[in-house]
PDB file of C-alpha atoms in Angstrom:
ATOM      1  CA  UNK A   1       0.000   0.000   0.000  1.00 80.00           C
ATOM      2  CA  UNK A   2       1.593   3.262  -1.189  1.00 78.00           C
ATOM      3  CA  UNK A   3      -0.776   5.543   0.688  1.00 91.00           C
ATOM      4  CA  UNK A   4      -2.556   6.685  -2.480  1.00 96.00           C
ATOM      5  CA  UNK A   5      -6.166   5.526  -2.629  1.00 97.00           C
ATOM      6  CA  UNK A   6      -8.634   5.499  -5.506  1.00 98.00           C
ATOM      7  CA  UNK A   7     -12.361   4.979  -5.598  1.00 97.00           C
ATOM      8  CA  UNK A   8     -14.083   3.082  -7.046  1.00 97.00           C
ATOM      9  CA  UNK A   9     -11.739   0.211  -7.904  1.00 96.00           C
ATOM     10  CA  UNK A  10     -14.020  -0.973 -10.701  1.00 97.00           C
ATOM     11  CA  UNK A  11     -16.699   0.788 -12.734  1.00 98.00           C
ATOM     12  CA  UNK A  12     -18.889  -0.690 -15.428  1.00 98.00           C
ATOM     13  CA  UNK A  13     -21.003   1.759 -17.382  1.00 98.00           C
ATOM     14  CA  UNK A  14     -22.946   1.991 -20.606  1.00 97.00           C
ATOM     15  CA  UNK A  15     -21.797   4.041 -23.546  1.00 97.00           C
ATOM     16  CA  UNK A  16     -22.948   7.630 -23.236  1.00 97.00           C
ATOM     17  CA  UNK A  17     -23.043   7.721 -19.435  1.00 98.00           C
ATOM     18  CA  UNK A  18     -20.904  10.017 -17.285  1.00 98.00           C
ATOM     19  CA  UNK A  19     -18.491   8.620 -14.716  1.00 98.00           C
ATOM     20  CA  UNK A  20     -16.417  10.203 -11.968  1.00 98.00           C
ATOM     21  CA  UNK A  21     -13.372   8.800 -10.208  1.00 98.00           C
ATOM     22  CA  UNK A  22     -11.720   9.995  -7.016  1.00 98.00           C
ATOM     23  CA  UNK A  23      -8.079   9.963  -5.934  1.00 98.00           C
ATOM     24  CA  UNK A  24      -6.745  10.667  -2.449  1.00 97.00           C
ATOM     25  CA  UNK A  25      -2.977  11.284  -2.562  1.00 96.00           C
ATOM     26  CA  UNK A  26      -0.414  10.946   0.198  1.00 95.00           C
ATOM     27  CA  UNK A  27      -1.395  13.793   2.512  1.00 91.00           C
ATOM     28  CA  UNK A  28       1.706  15.995   2.288  1.00 89.00           C
ATOM     29  CA  UNK A  29       2.170  15.568  -1.469  1.00 92.00           C
ATOM     30  CA  UNK A  30       1.610  18.707  -3.514  1.00 92.00           C
ATOM     31  CA  UNK A  31       1.611  17.077  -6.970  1.00 94.00           C
ATOM     32  CA  UNK A  32      -1.134  14.788  -8.229  1.00 96.00           C
ATOM     33  CA  UNK A  33      -1.044  13.044 -11.590  1.00 96.00           C
ATOM     34  CA  UNK A  34      -3.600  11.111 -13.626  1.00 97.00           C
ATOM     35  CA  UNK A  35      -2.488   8.417 -16.058  1.00 97.00           C
ATOM     36  CA  UNK A  36      -4.402   5.985 -18.259  1.00 97.00           C
ATOM     37  CA  UNK A  37      -3.274   2.425 -18.905  1.00 97.00           C
ATOM     38  CA  UNK A  38      -4.720   0.131 -21.556  1.00 95.00           C
ATOM     39  CA  UNK A  39      -4.086  -3.604 -21.738  1.00 91.00           C
ATOM     40  CA  UNK A  40      -0.494  -4.470 -22.586  1.00 89.00           C
ATOM     41  CA  UNK A  41       0.695  -0.879 -22.478  1.00 93.00           C
ATOM     42  CA  UNK A  42       2.503   1.362 -20.040  1.00 95.00           C
ATOM     43  CA  UNK A  43       0.670   4.174 -18.267  1.00 97.00           C
ATOM     44  CA  UNK A  44       0.135   7.297 -20.381  1.00 96.00           C
ATOM     45  CA  UNK A  45       0.053  10.757 -18.850  1.00 96.00           C
ATOM     46  CA  UNK A  46      -3.281  12.613 -18.846  1.00 96.00           C
ATOM     47  CA  UNK A  47      -2.913  15.626 -16.561  1.00 96.00           C
ATOM     48  CA  UNK A  48      -1.331  16.850 -13.354  1.00 95.00           C
ATOM     49  CA  UNK A  49      -1.924  19.344 -10.568  1.00 95.00           C
ATOM     50  CA  UNK A  50       0.375  21.234  -8.288  1.00 93.00           C
ATOM     51  CA  UNK A  51      -1.774  22.061  -5.282  1.00 93.00           C
ATOM     52  CA  UNK A  52      -5.068  23.297  -6.813  1.00 94.00           C
ATOM     53  CA  UNK A  53      -3.606  24.385 -10.153  1.00 94.00           C
ATOM     54  CA  UNK A  54      -3.881  22.136 -13.188  1.00 94.00           C
ATOM     55  CA  UNK A  55      -0.494  22.719 -14.790  1.00 93.00           C
ATOM     56  CA  UNK A  56      -0.449  20.404 -17.793  1.00 91.00           C
ATOM     57  CA  UNK A  57      -2.885  18.421 -19.923  1.00 93.00           C
ATOM     58  CA  UNK A  58      -2.008  15.764 -22.457  1.00 92.00           C
ATOM     59  CA  UNK A  59      -3.401  15.731 -25.971  1.00 89.00           C
ATOM     60  CA  UNK A  60      -5.015  12.447 -24.880  1.00 83.00           C
ATOM     61  CA  UNK A  61      -7.331  14.444 -22.639  1.00 87.00           C
ATOM     62  CA  UNK A  62     -10.278  15.193 -24.914  1.00 90.00           C
ATOM     63  CA  UNK A  63     -12.876  17.786 -24.005  1.00 93.00           C
ATOM     64  CA  UNK A  64     -15.046  14.994 -22.573  1.00 96.00           C
ATOM     65  CA  UNK A  65     -12.521  14.646 -19.751  1.00 96.00           C
ATOM     66  CA  UNK A  66     -12.274  17.076 -16.872  1.00 96.00           C
ATOM     67  CA  UNK A  67     -10.212  16.927 -13.711  1.00 97.00           C
ATOM     68  CA  UNK A  68     -10.302  18.981 -10.551  1.00 96.00           C
ATOM     69  CA  UNK A  69      -8.393  19.288  -7.326  1.00 96.00           C
ATOM     70  CA  UNK A  70     -10.442  21.921  -5.548  1.00 91.00           C
ATOM     71  CA  UNK A  71      -8.637  22.165  -2.218  1.00 87.00           C
ATOM     72  CA  UNK A  72      -5.262  20.839  -3.212  1.00 86.00           C
ATOM     73  CA  UNK A  73      -5.963  17.493  -1.581  1.00 91.00           C
ATOM     74  CA  UNK A  74      -8.132  14.883  -3.313  1.00 96.00           C
ATOM     75  CA  UNK A  75      -8.822  15.002  -7.039  1.00 98.00           C
ATOM     76  CA  UNK A  76     -11.676  13.885  -9.276  1.00 98.00           C
ATOM     77  CA  UNK A  77     -11.572  12.819 -12.914  1.00 98.00           C
ATOM     78  CA  UNK A  78     -14.858  12.966 -14.812  1.00 98.00           C
ATOM     79  CA  UNK A  79     -15.520  11.445 -18.210  1.00 97.00           C
ATOM     80  CA  UNK A  80     -18.660  12.644 -19.958  1.00 97.00           C
ATOM     81  CA  UNK A  81     -20.507  10.711 -22.674  1.00 97.00           C
ATOM     82  CA  UNK A  82     -18.273   7.666 -22.269  1.00 97.00           C
ATOM     83  CA  UNK A  83     -17.162   5.717 -25.335  1.00 97.00           C
ATOM     84  CA  UNK A  84     -15.943   2.125 -25.587  1.00 96.00           C
ATOM     85  CA  UNK A  85     -12.460   3.468 -26.279  1.00 95.00           C
ATOM     86  CA  UNK A  86     -12.425   4.968 -22.780  1.00 97.00           C
ATOM     87  CA  UNK A  87     -12.222   1.469 -21.284  1.00 97.00           C
ATOM     88  CA  UNK A  88      -8.922   1.384 -19.419  1.00 97.00           C
ATOM     89  CA  UNK A  89      -7.292   1.488 -16.002  1.00 97.00           C
ATOM     90  CA  UNK A  90      -7.144   5.055 -14.664  1.00 98.00           C
ATOM     91  CA  UNK A  91      -4.196   5.535 -12.337  1.00 98.00           C
ATOM     92  CA  UNK A  92      -3.497   8.336  -9.921  1.00 98.00           C
ATOM     93  CA  UNK A  93      -0.054   9.152  -8.560  1.00 97.00           C
ATOM     94  CA  UNK A  94       1.290  11.730  -6.147  1.00 95.00           C
ATOM     95  CA  UNK A  95       4.664  13.257  -5.399  1.00 93.00           C
ATOM     96  CA  UNK A  96       6.325  15.961  -3.345  1.00 90.00           C
ATOM     97  CA  UNK A  97       7.699  18.277  -6.025  1.00 83.00           C
ATOM     98  CA  UNK A  98      10.790  20.157  -4.981  1.00 77.00           C
ATOM     99  CA  UNK A  99      11.832  17.392  -2.613  1.00 73.00           C
ATOM    100  CA  UNK A 100      11.644  14.202  -4.654  1.00 78.00           C
ATOM    101  CA  UNK A 101      10.957  12.959  -8.164  1.00 81.00           C
ATOM    102  CA  UNK A 102       9.315   9.785  -6.862  1.00 90.00           C
ATOM    103  CA  UNK A 103       5.728   9.240  -7.931  1.00 93.00           C
ATOM    104  CA  UNK A 104       3.637   6.859  -5.851  1.00 95.00           C
ATOM    105  CA  UNK A 105       0.732   5.198  -7.605  1.00 96.00           C
ATOM    106  CA  UNK A 106      -2.654   4.181  -6.342  1.00 97.00           C
ATOM    107  CA  UNK A 107      -4.310   0.847  -7.195  1.00 96.00           C
ATOM    108  CA  UNK A 108      -6.238   2.330 -10.107  1.00 97.00           C
ATOM    109  CA  UNK A 109      -9.863   2.397 -11.226  1.00 97.00           C
ATOM    110  CA  UNK A 110     -10.732  -0.153 -13.901  1.00 97.00           C
ATOM    111  CA  UNK A 111     -13.367   1.332 -16.257  1.00 98.00           C
ATOM    112  CA  UNK A 112     -15.367  -0.872 -18.607  1.00 98.00           C
ATOM    113  CA  UNK A 113     -17.671   0.847 -21.078  1.00 98.00           C
ATOM    114  CA  UNK A 114     -20.276  -1.487 -22.607  1.00 96.00           C
TER     115      UNK A 114
ATOM    116  CA  UNK B   1       8.253  14.660 -26.781  1.00 85.00           C
ATOM    117  CA  UNK B   2      10.022  11.858 -24.980  1.00 91.00           C
ATOM    118  CA  UNK B   3       9.876   8.323 -26.374  1.00 94.00           C
ATOM    119  CA  UNK B   4      10.872   5.288 -24.302  1.00 97.00           C
ATOM    120  CA  UNK B   5      11.486   1.902 -25.897  1.00 97.00           C
ATOM    121  CA  UNK B   6      11.662  -1.231 -23.723  1.00 98.00           C
ATOM    122  CA  UNK B   7      12.917  -4.727 -24.512  1.00 97.00           C
ATOM    123  CA  UNK B   8      12.165  -7.569 -24.305  1.00 97.00           C
ATOM    124  CA  UNK B   9       8.376  -7.605 -24.095  1.00 97.00           C
ATOM    125  CA  UNK B  10       8.459 -10.994 -22.341  1.00 98.00           C
ATOM    126  CA  UNK B  11      11.234 -12.726 -20.434  1.00 98.00           C
ATOM    127  CA  UNK B  12      11.194 -16.233 -18.997  1.00 98.00           C
ATOM    128  CA  UNK B  13      13.931 -17.367 -16.597  1.00 97.00           C
ATOM    129  CA  UNK B  14      14.532 -20.173 -14.151  1.00 97.00           C
ATOM    130  CA  UNK B  15      14.565 -19.429 -10.450  1.00 97.00           C
ATOM    131  CA  UNK B  16      18.023 -18.317  -9.420  1.00 97.00           C
ATOM    132  CA  UNK B  17      18.959 -16.953 -12.861  1.00 97.00           C
ATOM    133  CA  UNK B  18      19.536 -13.275 -13.597  1.00 98.00           C
ATOM    134  CA  UNK B  19      17.149 -11.126 -15.624  1.00 98.00           C
ATOM    135  CA  UNK B  20      18.017  -8.001 -17.605  1.00 98.00           C
ATOM    136  CA  UNK B  21      15.537  -5.519 -19.075  1.00 98.00           C
ATOM    137  CA  UNK B  22      16.723  -2.691 -21.310  1.00 98.00           C
ATOM    138  CA  UNK B  23      15.275   0.714 -22.163  1.00 98.00           C
ATOM    139  CA  UNK B  24      16.258   3.545 -24.445  1.00 98.00           C
ATOM    140  CA  UNK B  25      15.028   7.127 -24.325  1.00 97.00           C
ATOM    141  CA  UNK B  26      15.038   9.902 -26.891  1.00 96.00           C
ATOM    142  CA  UNK B  27      15.141  13.201 -24.972  1.00 94.00           C
ATOM    143  CA  UNK B  28      18.634  14.069 -23.777  1.00 93.00           C
ATOM    144  CA  UNK B  29      17.081  16.475 -21.245  1.00 92.00           C
ATOM    145  CA  UNK B  30      15.562  13.558 -19.293  1.00 94.00           C
ATOM    146  CA  UNK B  31      17.344  13.130 -15.984  1.00 92.00           C
ATOM    147  CA  UNK B  32      15.249  10.794 -13.840  1.00 93.00           C
ATOM    148  CA  UNK B  33      14.699   7.108 -14.639  1.00 95.00           C
ATOM    149  CA  UNK B  34      12.495   4.997 -12.360  1.00 96.00           C
ATOM    150  CA  UNK B  35      11.549   1.348 -12.644  1.00 98.00           C
ATOM    151  CA  UNK B  36       8.147   0.093 -11.591  1.00 98.00           C
ATOM    152  CA  UNK B  37       6.818  -3.403 -10.888  1.00 98.00           C
ATOM    153  CA  UNK B  38       3.138  -4.038 -11.554  1.00 97.00           C
ATOM    154  CA  UNK B  39       1.313  -7.132 -10.360  1.00 94.00           C
ATOM    155  CA  UNK B  40      -2.019  -8.179 -11.775  1.00 90.00           C
ATOM    156  CA  UNK B  41      -4.830  -5.862 -10.763  1.00 86.00           C
ATOM    157  CA  UNK B  42      -2.543  -3.476  -8.887  1.00 90.00           C
ATOM    158  CA  UNK B  43      -0.968  -0.105  -9.539  1.00 93.00           C
ATOM    159  CA  UNK B  44       2.711   0.237 -10.438  1.00 96.00           C
ATOM    160  CA  UNK B  45       5.110   0.052  -7.486  1.00 96.00           C
ATOM    161  CA  UNK B  46       8.432   1.912  -7.575  1.00 95.00           C
ATOM    162  CA  UNK B  47      11.294  -0.548  -7.067  1.00 96.00           C
ATOM    163  CA  UNK B  48      14.377   1.492  -7.899  1.00 96.00           C
ATOM    164  CA  UNK B  49      15.317   4.727  -9.637  1.00 94.00           C
ATOM    165  CA  UNK B  50      18.402   6.493 -10.918  1.00 93.00           C
ATOM    166  CA  UNK B  51      19.273  10.079 -11.719  1.00 91.00           C
ATOM    167  CA  UNK B  52      21.464  11.259 -14.558  1.00 86.00           C
ATOM    168  CA  UNK B  53      24.372  12.185 -12.302  1.00 84.00           C
ATOM    169  CA  UNK B  54      24.797   8.522 -11.311  1.00 82.00           C
ATOM    170  CA  UNK B  55      25.904   5.607 -13.487  1.00 90.00           C
ATOM    171  CA  UNK B  56      24.762   2.698 -11.345  1.00 94.00           C
ATOM    172  CA  UNK B  57      22.629   2.047  -8.292  1.00 93.00           C
ATOM    173  CA  UNK B  58      22.054  -1.178  -6.361  1.00 96.00           C
ATOM    174  CA  UNK B  59      19.478  -2.286  -3.838  1.00 94.00           C
ATOM    175  CA  UNK B  60      19.959  -5.882  -2.695  1.00 95.00           C
ATOM    176  CA  UNK B  61      19.150  -8.101  -5.728  1.00 97.00           C
ATOM    177  CA  UNK B  62      18.178  -5.196  -7.965  1.00 98.00           C
ATOM    178  CA  UNK B  63      20.496  -2.854  -9.833  1.00 97.00           C
ATOM    179  CA  UNK B  64      20.031  -0.184 -12.477  1.00 97.00           C
ATOM    180  CA  UNK B  65      22.679   1.150 -14.866  1.00 96.00           C
ATOM    181  CA  UNK B  66      22.518   4.317 -16.945  1.00 96.00           C
ATOM    182  CA  UNK B  67      24.496   5.279 -20.043  1.00 94.00           C
ATOM    183  CA  UNK B  68      23.688   8.931 -20.755  1.00 93.00           C
ATOM    184  CA  UNK B  69      25.773   9.064 -23.913  1.00 93.00           C
ATOM    185  CA  UNK B  70      23.916   6.170 -25.493  1.00 94.00           C
ATOM    186  CA  UNK B  71      20.629   7.175 -23.832  1.00 95.00           C
ATOM    187  CA  UNK B  72      19.894   3.765 -22.435  1.00 95.00           C
ATOM    188  CA  UNK B  73      19.355   2.277 -19.006  1.00 97.00           C
ATOM    189  CA  UNK B  74      18.887  -1.258 -17.762  1.00 98.00           C
ATOM    190  CA  UNK B  75      17.370  -3.163 -14.852  1.00 98.00           C
ATOM    191  CA  UNK B  76      19.243  -6.156 -13.498  1.00 98.00           C
ATOM    192  CA  UNK B  77      17.641  -8.657 -11.149  1.00 98.00           C
ATOM    193  CA  UNK B  78      19.907 -11.336  -9.703  1.00 97.00           C
ATOM    194  CA  UNK B  79      18.927 -14.603  -8.009  1.00 97.00           C
ATOM    195  CA  UNK B  80      15.384 -14.334  -9.340  1.00 98.00           C
ATOM    196  CA  UNK B  81      12.530 -15.766  -7.287  1.00 97.00           C
ATOM    197  CA  UNK B  82       8.980 -16.744  -8.336  1.00 96.00           C
ATOM    198  CA  UNK B  83       7.644 -13.675  -6.513  1.00 96.00           C
ATOM    199  CA  UNK B  84       9.630 -11.503  -8.940  1.00 97.00           C
ATOM    200  CA  UNK B  85       7.151 -12.556 -11.635  1.00 97.00           C
ATOM    201  CA  UNK B  86       5.281  -9.405 -12.726  1.00 97.00           C
ATOM    202  CA  UNK B  87       5.278  -6.736 -15.426  1.00 98.00           C
ATOM    203  CA  UNK B  88       8.165  -4.278 -15.166  1.00 98.00           C
ATOM    204  CA  UNK B  89       8.047  -0.766 -16.620  1.00 98.00           C
ATOM    205  CA  UNK B  90      10.853   1.685 -17.190  1.00 98.00           C
ATOM    206  CA  UNK B  91      10.121   5.397 -17.383  1.00 97.00           C
ATOM    207  CA  UNK B  92      11.875   8.694 -17.989  1.00 96.00           C
ATOM    208  CA  UNK B  93      11.225  12.289 -17.006  1.00 93.00           C
ATOM    209  CA  UNK B  94      12.920  15.664 -16.823  1.00 88.00           C
ATOM    210  CA  UNK B  95      12.641  15.745 -13.080  1.00 69.00           C
ATOM    211  CA  UNK B  96       9.667  16.827 -10.953  1.00 71.00           C
ATOM    212  CA  UNK B  97       7.646  16.193 -14.101  1.00 82.00           C
ATOM    213  CA  UNK B  98       5.438  13.712 -15.887  1.00 90.00           C
ATOM    214  CA  UNK B  99       6.714  10.207 -16.568  1.00 94.00           C
ATOM    215  CA  UNK B 100       6.924   8.642 -20.021  1.00 96.00           C
ATOM    216  CA  UNK B 101       6.720   4.870 -19.705  1.00 97.00           C
ATOM    217  CA  UNK B 102       7.940   2.006 -21.841  1.00 97.00           C
ATOM    218  CA  UNK B 103       5.478  -0.674 -22.915  1.00 97.00           C
ATOM    219  CA  UNK B 104       6.525  -3.095 -20.208  1.00 97.00           C
ATOM    220  CA  UNK B 105       8.263  -6.451 -19.838  1.00 98.00           C
ATOM    221  CA  UNK B 106       6.407  -9.467 -18.520  1.00 98.00           C
ATOM    222  CA  UNK B 107       8.885 -11.415 -16.391  1.00 98.00           C
ATOM    223  CA  UNK B 108       8.070 -15.033 -15.583  1.00 98.00           C
ATOM    224  CA  UNK B 109      10.268 -16.844 -13.083  1.00 97.00           C
ATOM    225  CA  UNK B 110       9.763 -20.587 -13.082  1.00 96.00           C
ATOM    226  CA  UNK B 111      10.544 -22.646  -9.961  1.00 92.00           C
TER     227      UNK B 111
END
Protein backbone atom coordinates (compact mmCIF):
# COMPACT_ATOMS: atom_id res chain seq x y z
CA UNK A 1 0.00 0.00 0.00
CA UNK A 2 1.59 3.26 -1.19
CA UNK A 3 -0.78 5.54 0.69
CA UNK A 4 -2.56 6.69 -2.48
CA UNK A 5 -6.17 5.53 -2.63
CA UNK A 6 -8.63 5.50 -5.51
CA UNK A 7 -12.36 4.98 -5.60
CA UNK A 8 -14.08 3.08 -7.05
CA UNK A 9 -11.74 0.21 -7.90
CA UNK A 10 -14.02 -0.97 -10.70
CA UNK A 11 -16.70 0.79 -12.73
CA UNK A 12 -18.89 -0.69 -15.43
CA UNK A 13 -21.00 1.76 -17.38
CA UNK A 14 -22.95 1.99 -20.61
CA UNK A 15 -21.80 4.04 -23.55
CA UNK A 16 -22.95 7.63 -23.24
CA UNK A 17 -23.04 7.72 -19.44
CA UNK A 18 -20.90 10.02 -17.29
CA UNK A 19 -18.49 8.62 -14.72
CA UNK A 20 -16.42 10.20 -11.97
CA UNK A 21 -13.37 8.80 -10.21
CA UNK A 22 -11.72 9.99 -7.02
CA UNK A 23 -8.08 9.96 -5.93
CA UNK A 24 -6.75 10.67 -2.45
CA UNK A 25 -2.98 11.28 -2.56
CA UNK A 26 -0.41 10.95 0.20
CA UNK A 27 -1.40 13.79 2.51
CA UNK A 28 1.71 15.99 2.29
CA UNK A 29 2.17 15.57 -1.47
CA UNK A 30 1.61 18.71 -3.51
CA UNK A 31 1.61 17.08 -6.97
CA UNK A 32 -1.13 14.79 -8.23
CA UNK A 33 -1.04 13.04 -11.59
CA UNK A 34 -3.60 11.11 -13.63
CA UNK A 35 -2.49 8.42 -16.06
CA UNK A 36 -4.40 5.99 -18.26
CA UNK A 37 -3.27 2.43 -18.90
CA UNK A 38 -4.72 0.13 -21.56
CA UNK A 39 -4.09 -3.60 -21.74
CA UNK A 40 -0.49 -4.47 -22.59
CA UNK A 41 0.69 -0.88 -22.48
CA UNK A 42 2.50 1.36 -20.04
CA UNK A 43 0.67 4.17 -18.27
CA UNK A 44 0.13 7.30 -20.38
CA UNK A 45 0.05 10.76 -18.85
CA UNK A 46 -3.28 12.61 -18.85
CA UNK A 47 -2.91 15.63 -16.56
CA UNK A 48 -1.33 16.85 -13.35
CA UNK A 49 -1.92 19.34 -10.57
CA UNK A 50 0.37 21.23 -8.29
CA UNK A 51 -1.77 22.06 -5.28
CA UNK A 52 -5.07 23.30 -6.81
CA UNK A 53 -3.61 24.39 -10.15
CA UNK A 54 -3.88 22.14 -13.19
CA UNK A 55 -0.49 22.72 -14.79
CA UNK A 56 -0.45 20.40 -17.79
CA UNK A 57 -2.89 18.42 -19.92
CA UNK A 58 -2.01 15.76 -22.46
CA UNK A 59 -3.40 15.73 -25.97
CA UNK A 60 -5.02 12.45 -24.88
CA UNK A 61 -7.33 14.44 -22.64
CA UNK A 62 -10.28 15.19 -24.91
CA UNK A 63 -12.88 17.79 -24.00
CA UNK A 64 -15.05 14.99 -22.57
CA UNK A 65 -12.52 14.65 -19.75
CA UNK A 66 -12.27 17.08 -16.87
CA UNK A 67 -10.21 16.93 -13.71
CA UNK A 68 -10.30 18.98 -10.55
CA UNK A 69 -8.39 19.29 -7.33
CA UNK A 70 -10.44 21.92 -5.55
CA UNK A 71 -8.64 22.17 -2.22
CA UNK A 72 -5.26 20.84 -3.21
CA UNK A 73 -5.96 17.49 -1.58
CA UNK A 74 -8.13 14.88 -3.31
CA UNK A 75 -8.82 15.00 -7.04
CA UNK A 76 -11.68 13.88 -9.28
CA UNK A 77 -11.57 12.82 -12.91
CA UNK A 78 -14.86 12.97 -14.81
CA UNK A 79 -15.52 11.45 -18.21
CA UNK A 80 -18.66 12.64 -19.96
CA UNK A 81 -20.51 10.71 -22.67
CA UNK A 82 -18.27 7.67 -22.27
CA UNK A 83 -17.16 5.72 -25.33
CA UNK A 84 -15.94 2.13 -25.59
CA UNK A 85 -12.46 3.47 -26.28
CA UNK A 86 -12.43 4.97 -22.78
CA UNK A 87 -12.22 1.47 -21.28
CA UNK A 88 -8.92 1.38 -19.42
CA UNK A 89 -7.29 1.49 -16.00
CA UNK A 90 -7.14 5.06 -14.66
CA UNK A 91 -4.20 5.53 -12.34
CA UNK A 92 -3.50 8.34 -9.92
CA UNK A 93 -0.05 9.15 -8.56
CA UNK A 94 1.29 11.73 -6.15
CA UNK A 95 4.66 13.26 -5.40
CA UNK A 96 6.32 15.96 -3.35
CA UNK A 97 7.70 18.28 -6.02
CA UNK A 98 10.79 20.16 -4.98
CA UNK A 99 11.83 17.39 -2.61
CA UNK A 100 11.64 14.20 -4.65
CA UNK A 101 10.96 12.96 -8.16
CA UNK A 102 9.32 9.79 -6.86
CA UNK A 103 5.73 9.24 -7.93
CA UNK A 104 3.64 6.86 -5.85
CA UNK A 105 0.73 5.20 -7.61
CA UNK A 106 -2.65 4.18 -6.34
CA UNK A 107 -4.31 0.85 -7.20
CA UNK A 108 -6.24 2.33 -10.11
CA UNK A 109 -9.86 2.40 -11.23
CA UNK A 110 -10.73 -0.15 -13.90
CA UNK A 111 -13.37 1.33 -16.26
CA UNK A 112 -15.37 -0.87 -18.61
CA UNK A 113 -17.67 0.85 -21.08
CA UNK A 114 -20.28 -1.49 -22.61
CA UNK B 1 8.25 14.66 -26.78
CA UNK B 2 10.02 11.86 -24.98
CA UNK B 3 9.88 8.32 -26.37
CA UNK B 4 10.87 5.29 -24.30
CA UNK B 5 11.49 1.90 -25.90
CA UNK B 6 11.66 -1.23 -23.72
CA UNK B 7 12.92 -4.73 -24.51
CA UNK B 8 12.16 -7.57 -24.31
CA UNK B 9 8.38 -7.60 -24.10
CA UNK B 10 8.46 -10.99 -22.34
CA UNK B 11 11.23 -12.73 -20.43
CA UNK B 12 11.19 -16.23 -19.00
CA UNK B 13 13.93 -17.37 -16.60
CA UNK B 14 14.53 -20.17 -14.15
CA UNK B 15 14.56 -19.43 -10.45
CA UNK B 16 18.02 -18.32 -9.42
CA UNK B 17 18.96 -16.95 -12.86
CA UNK B 18 19.54 -13.27 -13.60
CA UNK B 19 17.15 -11.13 -15.62
CA UNK B 20 18.02 -8.00 -17.60
CA UNK B 21 15.54 -5.52 -19.07
CA UNK B 22 16.72 -2.69 -21.31
CA UNK B 23 15.28 0.71 -22.16
CA UNK B 24 16.26 3.55 -24.45
CA UNK B 25 15.03 7.13 -24.32
CA UNK B 26 15.04 9.90 -26.89
CA UNK B 27 15.14 13.20 -24.97
CA UNK B 28 18.63 14.07 -23.78
CA UNK B 29 17.08 16.48 -21.25
CA UNK B 30 15.56 13.56 -19.29
CA UNK B 31 17.34 13.13 -15.98
CA UNK B 32 15.25 10.79 -13.84
CA UNK B 33 14.70 7.11 -14.64
CA UNK B 34 12.49 5.00 -12.36
CA UNK B 35 11.55 1.35 -12.64
CA UNK B 36 8.15 0.09 -11.59
CA UNK B 37 6.82 -3.40 -10.89
CA UNK B 38 3.14 -4.04 -11.55
CA UNK B 39 1.31 -7.13 -10.36
CA UNK B 40 -2.02 -8.18 -11.78
CA UNK B 41 -4.83 -5.86 -10.76
CA UNK B 42 -2.54 -3.48 -8.89
CA UNK B 43 -0.97 -0.11 -9.54
CA UNK B 44 2.71 0.24 -10.44
CA UNK B 45 5.11 0.05 -7.49
CA UNK B 46 8.43 1.91 -7.57
CA UNK B 47 11.29 -0.55 -7.07
CA UNK B 48 14.38 1.49 -7.90
CA UNK B 49 15.32 4.73 -9.64
CA UNK B 50 18.40 6.49 -10.92
CA UNK B 51 19.27 10.08 -11.72
CA UNK B 52 21.46 11.26 -14.56
CA UNK B 53 24.37 12.18 -12.30
CA UNK B 54 24.80 8.52 -11.31
CA UNK B 55 25.90 5.61 -13.49
CA UNK B 56 24.76 2.70 -11.35
CA UNK B 57 22.63 2.05 -8.29
CA UNK B 58 22.05 -1.18 -6.36
CA UNK B 59 19.48 -2.29 -3.84
CA UNK B 60 19.96 -5.88 -2.69
CA UNK B 61 19.15 -8.10 -5.73
CA UNK B 62 18.18 -5.20 -7.97
CA UNK B 63 20.50 -2.85 -9.83
CA UNK B 64 20.03 -0.18 -12.48
CA UNK B 65 22.68 1.15 -14.87
CA UNK B 66 22.52 4.32 -16.95
CA UNK B 67 24.50 5.28 -20.04
CA UNK B 68 23.69 8.93 -20.76
CA UNK B 69 25.77 9.06 -23.91
CA UNK B 70 23.92 6.17 -25.49
CA UNK B 71 20.63 7.18 -23.83
CA UNK B 72 19.89 3.77 -22.43
CA UNK B 73 19.36 2.28 -19.01
CA UNK B 74 18.89 -1.26 -17.76
CA UNK B 75 17.37 -3.16 -14.85
CA UNK B 76 19.24 -6.16 -13.50
CA UNK B 77 17.64 -8.66 -11.15
CA UNK B 78 19.91 -11.34 -9.70
CA UNK B 79 18.93 -14.60 -8.01
CA UNK B 80 15.38 -14.33 -9.34
CA UNK B 81 12.53 -15.77 -7.29
CA UNK B 82 8.98 -16.74 -8.34
CA UNK B 83 7.64 -13.67 -6.51
CA UNK B 84 9.63 -11.50 -8.94
CA UNK B 85 7.15 -12.56 -11.64
CA UNK B 86 5.28 -9.40 -12.73
CA UNK B 87 5.28 -6.74 -15.43
CA UNK B 88 8.16 -4.28 -15.17
CA UNK B 89 8.05 -0.77 -16.62
CA UNK B 90 10.85 1.69 -17.19
CA UNK B 91 10.12 5.40 -17.38
CA UNK B 92 11.87 8.69 -17.99
CA UNK B 93 11.23 12.29 -17.01
CA UNK B 94 12.92 15.66 -16.82
CA UNK B 95 12.64 15.75 -13.08
CA UNK B 96 9.67 16.83 -10.95
CA UNK B 97 7.65 16.19 -14.10
CA UNK B 98 5.44 13.71 -15.89
CA UNK B 99 6.71 10.21 -16.57
CA UNK B 100 6.92 8.64 -20.02
CA UNK B 101 6.72 4.87 -19.71
CA UNK B 102 7.94 2.01 -21.84
CA UNK B 103 5.48 -0.67 -22.92
CA UNK B 104 6.52 -3.10 -20.21
CA UNK B 105 8.26 -6.45 -19.84
CA UNK B 106 6.41 -9.47 -18.52
CA UNK B 107 8.89 -11.41 -16.39
CA UNK B 108 8.07 -15.03 -15.58
CA UNK B 109 10.27 -16.84 -13.08
CA UNK B 110 9.76 -20.59 -13.08
CA UNK B 111 10.54 -22.65 -9.96
